Tab-separated table of C-alpha atoms in Angstrom:
chain	number	residue	atom	x	y	z
A	1	LEU	CA	0.000	0.000	0.000
A	2	ASN	CA	1.211	3.465	-0.883
A	3	LEU	CA	0.203	5.463	2.209
A	4	SER	CA	1.251	8.958	3.194
A	5	ILE	CA	0.648	10.983	6.342
A	6	LEU	CA	-0.547	14.537	5.683
A	7	SER	CA	-0.842	17.535	7.954
A	8	PRO	CA	-4.382	18.994	8.314
A	9	THR	CA	-3.448	21.873	5.966
A	10	SER	CA	-1.978	19.538	3.352
A	11	LEU	CA	-5.051	17.309	3.573
A	12	ILE	CA	-7.377	20.265	2.908
A	13	VAL	CA	-5.256	21.326	-0.089
A	14	LYS	CA	-5.260	17.744	-1.411
A	15	LEU	CA	-9.041	17.386	-1.025
A	16	ASP	CA	-9.585	20.751	-2.700
A	17	TYR	CA	-7.393	19.638	-5.612
A	18	LEU	CA	-9.355	16.394	-5.991
A	19	HIS	CA	-12.653	18.316	-5.856
A	20	GLU	CA	-11.492	20.673	-8.606
A	21	TYR	CA	-10.112	17.777	-10.673
A	22	ILE	CA	-13.453	15.964	-10.574
A	23	ASN	CA	-15.404	19.169	-11.325
A	24	TYR	CA	-13.445	19.875	-14.495
A	25	GLN	CA	-13.439	16.376	-15.983
A	26	PRO	CA	-15.548	15.933	-19.136
A	27	VAL	CA	-18.872	14.138	-18.557
A	28	ARG	CA	-20.576	12.060	-21.268
A	29	LEU	CA	-24.100	13.182	-22.161
A	30	ALA	CA	-26.636	10.344	-21.884
A	31	GLY	CA	-23.924	7.746	-22.527
A	32	THR	CA	-23.044	9.227	-25.946
A	33	GLY	CA	-19.734	10.473	-27.364
A	34	ILE	CA	-20.821	14.064	-26.681
A	35	THR	CA	-19.283	15.537	-23.530
A	36	ARG	CA	-20.071	18.369	-21.139
A	37	GLN	CA	-16.921	20.151	-19.940
A	38	ARG	CA	-16.554	22.918	-17.375
A	39	VAL	CA	-15.294	26.254	-18.720
A	40	HIS	CA	-12.844	27.737	-16.237
A	41	LYS	CA	-9.961	29.332	-18.153
A	42	PHE	CA	-9.908	32.952	-19.294
A	43	ASP	CA	-8.004	32.019	-22.458
A	44	GLN	CA	-11.198	30.253	-23.615
A	45	VAL	CA	-13.279	33.442	-23.529
A	46	ARG	CA	-12.320	34.871	-26.906
A	47	PHE	CA	-12.745	31.597	-28.820
A	48	LEU	CA	-16.105	30.820	-27.189
A	49	SER	CA	-17.350	34.390	-27.626
A	50	GLU	CA	-16.510	34.357	-31.323
A	51	THR	CA	-17.977	30.878	-31.794
A	52	PHE	CA	-21.302	31.565	-30.084
A	53	LEU	CA	-21.784	35.279	-30.831
A	54	VAL	CA	-25.296	36.117	-32.082
A	55	GLY	CA	-24.196	38.835	-34.455
A	56	ALA	CA	-27.324	38.472	-36.598
A	57	LYS	CA	-29.365	39.940	-33.717
A	58	GLY	CA	-26.954	42.823	-33.155
A	59	GLU	CA	-24.956	41.386	-30.253
A	60	LYS	CA	-21.527	43.011	-29.868
A	61	LEU	CA	-18.497	40.791	-29.324
A	62	SER	CA	-17.130	43.007	-26.528
A	63	ASN	CA	-20.421	42.760	-24.612
A	64	PHE	CA	-20.579	38.987	-24.879
A	65	GLN	CA	-16.924	38.654	-23.886
A	66	GLY	CA	-17.648	40.764	-20.828
A	67	ARG	CA	-20.642	38.653	-19.790
A	68	LEU	CA	-18.837	35.366	-20.322
A	69	GLY	CA	-15.674	36.610	-18.610
A	70	TYR	CA	-17.646	37.671	-15.531
A	71	ILE	CA	-19.317	34.247	-15.305
A	72	ILE	CA	-16.028	32.365	-15.621
A	73	ALA	CA	-14.410	34.670	-13.042
A	74	ASN	CA	-17.050	33.706	-10.473
A	75	PRO	CA	-17.100	29.897	-10.320
A	76	ASP	CA	-18.556	30.042	-6.800
A	77	LYS	CA	-21.683	31.693	-8.262
A	78	PHE	CA	-21.926	30.312	-11.800
A	79	ASN	CA	-21.528	26.982	-13.573
A	80	CYS	CA	-20.438	27.343	-17.189
A	81	TYR	CA	-20.113	24.419	-19.613
A	82	ILE	CA	-19.265	23.791	-23.223
A	83	ILE	CA	-20.887	20.833	-24.983
A	84	LEU	CA	-18.411	19.124	-27.313
A	85	GLN	CA	-18.837	16.476	-29.995
A	86	SER	CA	-15.069	16.313	-30.306
A	87	GLU	CA	-12.205	18.435	-29.028
A	88	ASN	CA	-12.561	20.856	-31.925
A	89	ASN	CA	-16.329	20.747	-32.435
A	90	PRO	CA	-18.250	22.787	-29.830
A	91	LEU	CA	-22.011	22.289	-30.103
A	92	ALA	CA	-23.395	24.404	-27.268
A	93	LEU	CA	-22.451	26.863	-24.531
A	94	ILE	CA	-24.487	27.066	-21.326
A	95	ALA	CA	-24.273	28.729	-17.936
A	96	TYR	CA	-26.546	28.604	-14.906
A	97	HIS	CA	-26.682	29.628	-11.251
A	98	THR	CA	-28.843	28.776	-8.246
A	99	HIS	CA	-28.207	31.742	-5.950
A	100	LYS	CA	-31.744	33.112	-6.299
A	101	ASN	CA	-34.355	31.633	-3.976
A	102	HIS	CA	-36.596	28.989	-5.549
A	103	GLU	CA	-34.972	29.165	-8.999
A	104	LEU	CA	-32.332	27.790	-11.309
A	105	ASN	CA	-31.389	30.648	-13.648
A	106	VAL	CA	-29.904	30.167	-17.139
A	107	PRO	CA	-28.194	33.383	-18.377
A	108	ILE	CA	-26.351	31.721	-21.297
A	109	PHE	CA	-27.981	29.114	-23.530
A	110	ARG	CA	-26.616	28.821	-27.064
A	111	VAL	CA	-26.675	25.893	-29.481
A	112	ARG	CA	-24.914	26.013	-32.834
A	113	SER	CA	-26.883	25.158	-35.946
A	114	GLY	CA	-26.350	21.652	-37.303
A	115	PRO	CA	-27.858	18.164	-37.509
A	116	LEU	CA	-28.126	17.819	-33.709
A	117	GLU	CA	-29.346	21.370	-33.013
A	118	GLU	CA	-32.998	20.663	-32.193
A	119	THR	CA	-32.362	17.368	-30.388
A	120	LEU	CA	-29.570	18.879	-28.271
A	121	ALA	CA	-31.542	22.051	-27.475
A	122	ARG	CA	-34.501	20.042	-26.192
A	123	HIS	CA	-32.202	17.676	-24.291
A	124	LEU	CA	-30.546	20.640	-22.539
A	125	ILE	CA	-33.894	22.231	-21.649
A	126	PHE	CA	-34.871	18.967	-19.971
A	127	TRP	CA	-31.434	18.778	-18.330
A	128	PHE	CA	-31.918	22.251	-16.799
A	129	ILE	CA	-35.354	21.278	-15.494
A	130	SER	CA	-34.003	17.993	-14.086
A	131	LEU	CA	-31.111	19.829	-12.434
A	132	SER	CA	-33.532	22.296	-10.881
A	133	VAL	CA	-35.506	19.359	-9.482
A	134	ARG	CA	-32.335	17.756	-8.062
A	135	GLU	CA	-31.489	21.055	-6.371
A	136	ASN	CA	-35.013	21.100	-4.874
A	137	LEU	CA	-35.880	24.331	-6.700
A	138	PRO	CA	-39.482	24.683	-7.965
A	139	PHE	CA	-38.709	27.005	-10.899
A	140	THR	CA	-36.369	27.193	-13.901
A	141	ARG	CA	-35.827	30.645	-15.429
A	142	ILE	CA	-34.100	31.167	-18.791
A	143	THR	CA	-32.757	34.716	-19.132
A	144	GLU	CA	-30.525	34.282	-22.192
A	145	PRO	CA	-31.283	37.492	-24.200
A	146	TYR	CA	-30.492	36.030	-27.631
A	147	LEU	CA	-32.485	32.802	-27.806
A	148	ASP	CA	-32.683	31.308	-31.285
A	149	HIS	CA	-35.903	29.948	-32.797
A	150	THR	CA	-34.996	26.311	-32.053
A	151	ILE	CA	-34.627	26.934	-28.321
A	152	LEU	CA	-37.688	29.210	-28.263
A	153	SER	CA	-39.768	26.467	-29.861
A	154	GLY	CA	-38.476	23.971	-27.288
A	155	ILE	CA	-39.167	26.098	-24.215
A	156	GLN	CA	-42.656	26.945	-25.455
A	157	ASP	CA	-43.408	23.245	-25.936
A	158	ASP	CA	-42.183	22.718	-22.368
A	159	ALA	CA	-44.725	25.235	-21.048
A	160	PHE	CA	-42.306	27.982	-20.085
A	161	PHE	CA	-44.233	31.202	-19.472
A	162	LYS	CA	-43.030	34.598	-20.775
A	163	VAL	CA	-41.947	36.967	-18.007
A	164	LYS	CA	-40.255	40.356	-18.131
A	165	ASP	CA	-36.665	39.069	-18.197
A	166	GLY	CA	-37.118	35.773	-20.037
A	167	TYR	CA	-39.063	32.528	-19.637
A	168	LEU	CA	-40.162	30.707	-16.485
A	169	ASN	CA	-41.183	27.105	-15.856
A	170	ALA	CA	-42.562	25.411	-12.740
A	171	ASN	CA	-40.998	22.001	-12.065
A	172	LEU	CA	-42.437	20.495	-8.916
A	173	ALA	CA	-40.929	17.371	-7.349
A	174	VAL	CA	-44.114	16.310	-5.560
A	175	ALA	CA	-46.494	13.350	-5.594
A	176	VAL	CA	-49.712	14.679	-4.057
A	177	THR	CA	-53.458	14.890	-4.639
A	178	ALA	CA	-54.982	17.403	-7.050
A	179	THR	CA	-56.233	19.516	-4.135
A	180	GLU	CA	-52.833	19.495	-2.422
A	181	LEU	CA	-51.103	20.436	-5.677
A	182	SER	CA	-53.558	23.307	-6.229
A	183	ASP	CA	-52.862	24.627	-2.724
A	184	TYR	CA	-49.094	24.368	-3.262
A	185	LEU	CA	-49.296	26.292	-6.546
A	186	THR	CA	-51.316	29.031	-4.834
A	187	THR	CA	-48.636	29.288	-2.125
A	188	LEU	CA	-45.902	29.555	-4.766
A	189	ALA	CA	-47.829	32.260	-6.639
A	190	ASN	CA	-47.804	34.433	-3.513
A	191	ARG	CA	-43.988	34.511	-3.462
A	192	SER	CA	-43.551	36.622	-6.601
A	193	GLN	CA	-45.646	38.340	-9.254
A	194	ASP	CA	-43.717	36.326	-11.844
A	195	TYR	CA	-45.237	33.166	-10.390
A	196	ASN	CA	-48.839	34.262	-11.025
A	197	PHE	CA	-49.139	31.764	-13.885
A	198	CYS	CA	-49.323	29.099	-11.161
A	199	LEU	CA	-52.804	30.382	-10.255
A	200	LYS	CA	-54.205	29.375	-13.663
A	201	ILE	CA	-52.933	25.833	-13.191
A	202	ALA	CA	-54.225	25.811	-9.602
A	203	ASP	CA	-57.695	26.737	-10.874
A	204	THR	CA	-57.584	23.927	-13.447
A	205	LEU	CA	-56.834	21.464	-10.644
A	206	LYS	CA	-60.008	22.565	-8.832
A	207	THR	CA	-62.184	21.579	-11.787
A	208	ASP	CA	-64.881	19.027	-10.985
A	209	LYS	CA	-63.960	15.494	-12.052
A	210	LEU	CA	-60.404	16.553	-13.001
A	211	THR	CA	-58.965	13.346	-11.584
A	212	THR	CA	-61.068	11.297	-14.016
A	213	ALA	CA	-60.154	13.488	-17.027
A	214	VAL	CA	-57.129	11.480	-18.164
A	215	LYS	CA	-55.770	13.764	-20.890
A	216	THR	CA	-56.178	16.954	-18.829
A	217	THR	CA	-54.489	15.377	-15.817
A	218	LEU	CA	-51.640	14.075	-17.956
A	219	ASP	CA	-51.211	17.544	-19.484
A	220	VAL	CA	-50.948	19.125	-16.020
A	221	GLU	CA	-48.291	16.552	-15.105
A	222	ARG	CA	-46.436	17.413	-18.323
A	223	ILE	CA	-46.517	21.164	-17.573
A	224	LEU	CA	-45.364	20.693	-13.969
A	225	TRP	CA	-43.011	17.716	-14.579
A	226	PRO	CA	-42.051	15.753	-12.525
A	227	ALA	CA	-45.193	16.411	-10.437
A	228	LYS	CA	-47.541	13.450	-10.050
A	229	ILE	CA	-51.262	13.688	-9.177
A	230	ILE	CA	-51.731	10.604	-7.063
A	231	ASP	CA	-55.547	10.573	-6.938
A	232	ALA	CA	-55.831	10.771	-10.741
A	233	ASP	CA	-57.274	7.792	-12.597
A	234	LEU	CA	-54.327	7.570	-14.971
A	235	PRO	CA	-53.572	4.158	-16.458
A	236	THR	CA	-50.210	3.044	-15.067
A	237	ILE	CA	-48.386	-0.008	-16.402
A	238	ILE	CA	-45.161	-1.675	-15.259
A	239	ILE	CA	-43.352	-2.686	-18.443
A	240	PRO	CA	-40.372	-5.082	-18.483
A	241	ILE	CA	-37.504	-4.101	-20.751
A	242	GLN	CA	-34.106	-5.667	-21.384
A	243	ALA	CA	-31.099	-3.697	-20.121
A	244	GLU	CA	-29.643	-3.500	-23.651
A	245	TRP	CA	-32.697	-1.594	-24.888
A	246	ALA	CA	-33.099	0.482	-21.703
A	247	LYS	CA	-29.558	1.856	-21.981
A	248	GLU	CA	-30.174	2.918	-25.576
A	249	LEU	CA	-33.581	4.474	-24.967
A	250	PHE	CA	-33.517	6.227	-21.602
A	251	ASP	CA	-31.171	4.885	-18.913
A	252	GLU	CA	-27.923	6.843	-19.046
A	253	ASP	CA	-26.778	5.269	-15.773
A	254	LEU	CA	-26.716	1.875	-17.498
A	255	ALA	CA	-25.199	3.363	-20.673
A	256	ASN	CA	-22.367	4.972	-18.721
A	257	GLN	CA	-21.351	1.588	-17.291
A	258	LEU	CA	-20.022	0.679	-20.745
A	259	LEU	CA	-16.928	1.894	-22.560
A	260	TRP	CA	-18.686	2.052	-25.927
A	261	ARG	CA	-21.174	4.781	-26.646
A	262	SER	CA	-24.899	4.913	-27.260
A	263	GLU	CA	-26.232	6.181	-30.578
A	264	THR	CA	-25.970	9.967	-30.195
A	265	ASP	CA	-29.176	11.255	-31.787
A	266	LEU	CA	-31.377	8.620	-30.151
A	267	ALA	CA	-29.857	8.820	-26.663
A	268	LEU	CA	-30.408	12.593	-26.511
A	269	LYS	CA	-34.069	12.420	-27.520
A	270	ARG	CA	-36.787	12.941	-24.928
A	271	GLU	CA	-39.540	11.305	-26.974
A	272	LEU	CA	-38.936	7.684	-27.919
A	273	VAL	CA	-40.676	4.481	-28.987
A	274	TYR	CA	-40.483	0.975	-27.552
A	275	TYR	CA	-41.855	-2.018	-29.468
A	276	ARG	CA	-43.330	-5.202	-28.035
A	277	SER	CA	-45.853	-7.935	-28.735
A	278	HIS	CA	-49.435	-6.702	-28.673
A	279	ARG	CA	-50.488	-9.784	-26.697
A	280	SER	CA	-50.278	-10.135	-22.873
A	281	ASN	CA	-50.328	-6.356	-22.841
A	282	GLY	CA	-51.597	-5.425	-19.371
A	283	GLY	CA	-54.468	-3.416	-20.824
A	284	LEU	CA	-52.344	-1.490	-23.332
A	285	LYS	CA	-54.247	-0.688	-26.523
A	286	PRO	CA	-54.629	2.190	-28.993
A	287	GLY	CA	-56.126	5.218	-27.260
A	288	VAL	CA	-54.518	4.490	-23.875
A	289	VAL	CA	-52.288	7.210	-22.392
A	290	GLY	CA	-50.867	7.419	-18.890
A	291	ARG	CA	-47.667	6.442	-17.099
A	292	ILE	CA	-45.036	3.746	-17.564
A	293	LEU	CA	-42.907	2.296	-14.789
A	294	TRP	CA	-39.887	0.594	-16.382
A	295	TYR	CA	-38.724	-2.709	-14.899
A	296	VAL	CA	-35.241	-3.431	-16.268
A	297	SER	CA	-34.872	-7.216	-16.338
A	298	TYR	CA	-31.874	-8.733	-14.578
A	299	ASN	CA	-28.666	-8.847	-16.600
A	300	LYS	CA	-25.378	-9.780	-14.923
A	301	LYS	CA	-23.459	-7.445	-17.301
A	302	TYR	CA	-25.031	-4.391	-15.651
A	303	CYS	CA	-25.214	-3.181	-12.068
A	304	GLY	CA	-28.674	-2.230	-10.826
A	305	THR	CA	-30.830	-4.437	-13.046
A	306	GLY	CA	-33.744	-6.582	-11.883
A	307	LYS	CA	-35.368	-3.359	-10.644
A	308	VAL	CA	-37.959	-0.721	-11.477
A	309	ARG	CA	-35.620	2.086	-12.522
A	310	ALA	CA	-37.677	4.859	-14.138
A	311	CYS	CA	-41.041	6.472	-14.833
A	312	SER	CA	-42.161	7.870	-18.226
A	313	ARG	CA	-45.234	9.510	-19.667
A	314	LEU	CA	-47.086	7.203	-22.068
A	315	ASP	CA	-48.187	9.393	-24.982
A	316	GLU	CA	-49.526	6.924	-27.517
A	317	VAL	CA	-50.114	3.235	-28.245
A	318	VAL	CA	-50.100	2.088	-31.880
A	319	VAL	CA	-50.729	-1.436	-33.200
A	320	ASN	CA	-49.712	-2.221	-36.785
A	321	LYS	CA	-47.561	-4.364	-39.043
A	322	PRO	CA	-43.748	-4.252	-38.463
A	323	LYS	CA	-42.958	-2.366	-41.678
A	324	ASN	CA	-45.632	0.278	-41.041
A	325	LEU	CA	-44.475	0.838	-37.450
A	326	HIS	CA	-40.843	1.107	-38.520
A	327	GLN	CA	-41.699	3.697	-41.164
A	328	GLN	CA	-43.804	5.712	-38.711
A	329	PHE	CA	-41.357	5.703	-35.785
A	330	ARG	CA	-37.929	4.958	-37.277
A	331	ARG	CA	-36.427	8.188	-35.824
A	332	LEU	CA	-37.718	7.442	-32.320
A	333	GLY	CA	-36.781	3.792	-31.796
A	334	VAL	CA	-33.661	1.711	-31.374
A	335	TYR	CA	-35.084	-1.308	-33.249
A	336	GLU	CA	-34.316	-1.811	-36.931
A	337	LEU	CA	-36.883	-3.504	-39.167
A	338	GLU	CA	-35.074	-6.849	-38.786
A	339	ASP	CA	-35.428	-6.545	-34.984
A	340	LEU	CA	-39.169	-5.992	-35.388
A	341	MET	CA	-39.419	-8.969	-37.698
A	342	LYS	CA	-37.814	-11.140	-35.006
A	343	LEU	CA	-40.608	-10.139	-32.630
A	344	THR	CA	-43.168	-11.453	-35.132
A	345	LYS	CA	-41.087	-14.559	-35.953
A	346	ASN	CA	-40.540	-13.155	-39.452
A	347	ASP	CA	-44.246	-12.828	-40.192
A	348	PRO	CA	-44.682	-9.445	-41.980
A	349	ASN	CA	-48.466	-9.554	-41.498
A	350	LYS	CA	-48.406	-10.064	-37.741
A	351	ASN	CA	-49.228	-7.019	-35.620
A	352	LEU	CA	-46.827	-5.442	-33.131
A	353	MET	CA	-47.366	-2.734	-30.531
A	354	ALA	CA	-45.431	0.566	-30.412
A	355	LEU	CA	-45.375	2.599	-27.206
A	356	ARG	CA	-44.485	6.266	-27.709
A	357	PHE	CA	-43.223	7.715	-24.418
A	358	SER	CA	-41.423	10.816	-23.203
A	359	ASP	CA	-39.738	12.718	-20.347
A	360	THR	CA	-38.335	9.750	-18.450
A	361	GLU	CA	-37.406	10.288	-14.808
A	362	LEU	CA	-34.687	7.952	-13.541
A	363	PHE	CA	-35.273	6.853	-9.959
A	364	LYS	CA	-32.811	7.812	-7.243
A	365	ASN	CA	-33.651	4.515	-5.551
A	366	PRO	CA	-34.378	1.731	-8.066
A	367	ILE	CA	-36.766	-0.798	-6.515
A	368	ASP	CA	-35.991	-4.508	-6.702
A	369	LEU	CA	-38.485	-7.206	-7.594
A	370	ALA	CA	-38.875	-8.467	-4.029
A	371	GLU	CA	-40.039	-5.037	-2.870
A	372	ILE	CA	-42.369	-4.687	-5.858
A	373	LYS	CA	-43.955	-8.029	-4.929
A	374	GLU	CA	-44.426	-6.796	-1.366
A	375	ILE	CA	-46.043	-3.525	-2.508
A	376	LEU	CA	-48.358	-5.309	-4.950
A	377	GLY	CA	-49.106	-8.144	-2.523
A	378	LYS	CA	-48.668	-10.861	-5.129
A	379	ARG	CA	-46.123	-13.283	-6.545
A	380	LEU	CA	-44.992	-12.339	-10.035
A	381	THR	CA	-42.062	-12.449	-12.430
A	382	LEU	CA	-42.771	-9.278	-14.483
A	383	GLN	CA	-42.242	-10.895	-17.859
A	384	SER	CA	-45.137	-8.988	-19.446
A	385	PRO	CA	-46.805	-5.585	-18.830
A	386	LEU	CA	-48.753	-5.294	-15.584
A	387	ARG	CA	-51.370	-2.647	-14.860
A	388	ILE	CA	-51.372	-1.317	-11.287
A	389	ASP	CA	-53.751	0.957	-9.376
A	390	LYS	CA	-53.064	4.517	-8.219
A	391	GLU	CA	-52.299	3.513	-4.633
A	392	GLN	CA	-49.682	1.009	-5.785
A	393	PHE	CA	-48.183	3.570	-8.166
A	394	THR	CA	-47.926	6.123	-5.355
A	395	MET	CA	-46.034	3.689	-3.114
A	396	ILE	CA	-43.614	2.675	-5.878
A	397	TYR	CA	-43.039	6.221	-7.146
A	398	ARG	CA	-42.436	7.709	-3.691
A	399	GLU	CA	-40.044	4.898	-2.815
A	400	GLY	CA	-38.128	5.408	-6.065
A	401	THR	CA	-37.820	9.191	-5.815
A	402	GLN	CA	-37.415	9.910	-2.115
A	403	ASN	CA	-34.158	11.550	-0.965
């Protein structure tokens, strides 16, 4: 063993060095070859300012250099990152801070035009919201003054509301009843005039029979993601999935266990499709929307399998022939046509089921099969989709997301 005895001062210096080393190491995005790297050197300012300047909207280079330089000079207040496809190919520049009560604030948010522009912009919007949730902040505010049309389209689809200095989104990490959520939104609205949009949502939650209006309830959950309305009659299905497909579609924790990379465009998408047999479907059929709990089947190659690992919004169920499904969803699924044909035992006229889902939340505490059996009060193997009731969903979801 190579041991050394350090004085208290030397130990503090060593720990500080290790902390800084970890902070500035590149991080893979969603298990892909794209990395997120901390910007911390002043000699990067000119290159990044020139690369991401929005001259078409009248932005002056000196002004942008000043803004970026100030952010980099204050690493205790700001986090600034460059998104890289390779060492010489910067795709995006972002900066955020959390020193305002209740909010994660994004003063710099720029994505270069290119094949990945829209996918990356929407991935980063969701990343900001997810980070805000992890920091236990109920709002995400984007104050970048030169947003391009791709980002604007993305934040509008994500129900950001226009406020005087940018765009604001409520992201509530709660699993409560409709009445409790309405009361919480009213409390938040009283904290700032900018939060008044919460009152409109609170009023919607007071509507008679809201909890039985599936599409309205699901839309409220989408607007306030990751909020869950636990007394809503939303269809909820536990769906088994192999680890190989889970890592490609939504589980970056599994993907990052491997040295090789996930397919970039697919791994960064928030809306995806999973194919399965249309038989033994747990009540899944065209017209059904709701929630999916993903049970990743045990695989000795991966740590953390044999557990319910995530929750997604189920947006659509489609049943059709393999070729038709592949043509309709080829940009949203990891399966090639030959994979779909295997599911039908090479019968081109046999129907398959496609599940279109979005905005997957990975659980902090994946739940193993033994605990799922205990919660459901039954013996099972989870080899096919299983519909559960709202009380069972609440127990599983709270267990998976609690701090």
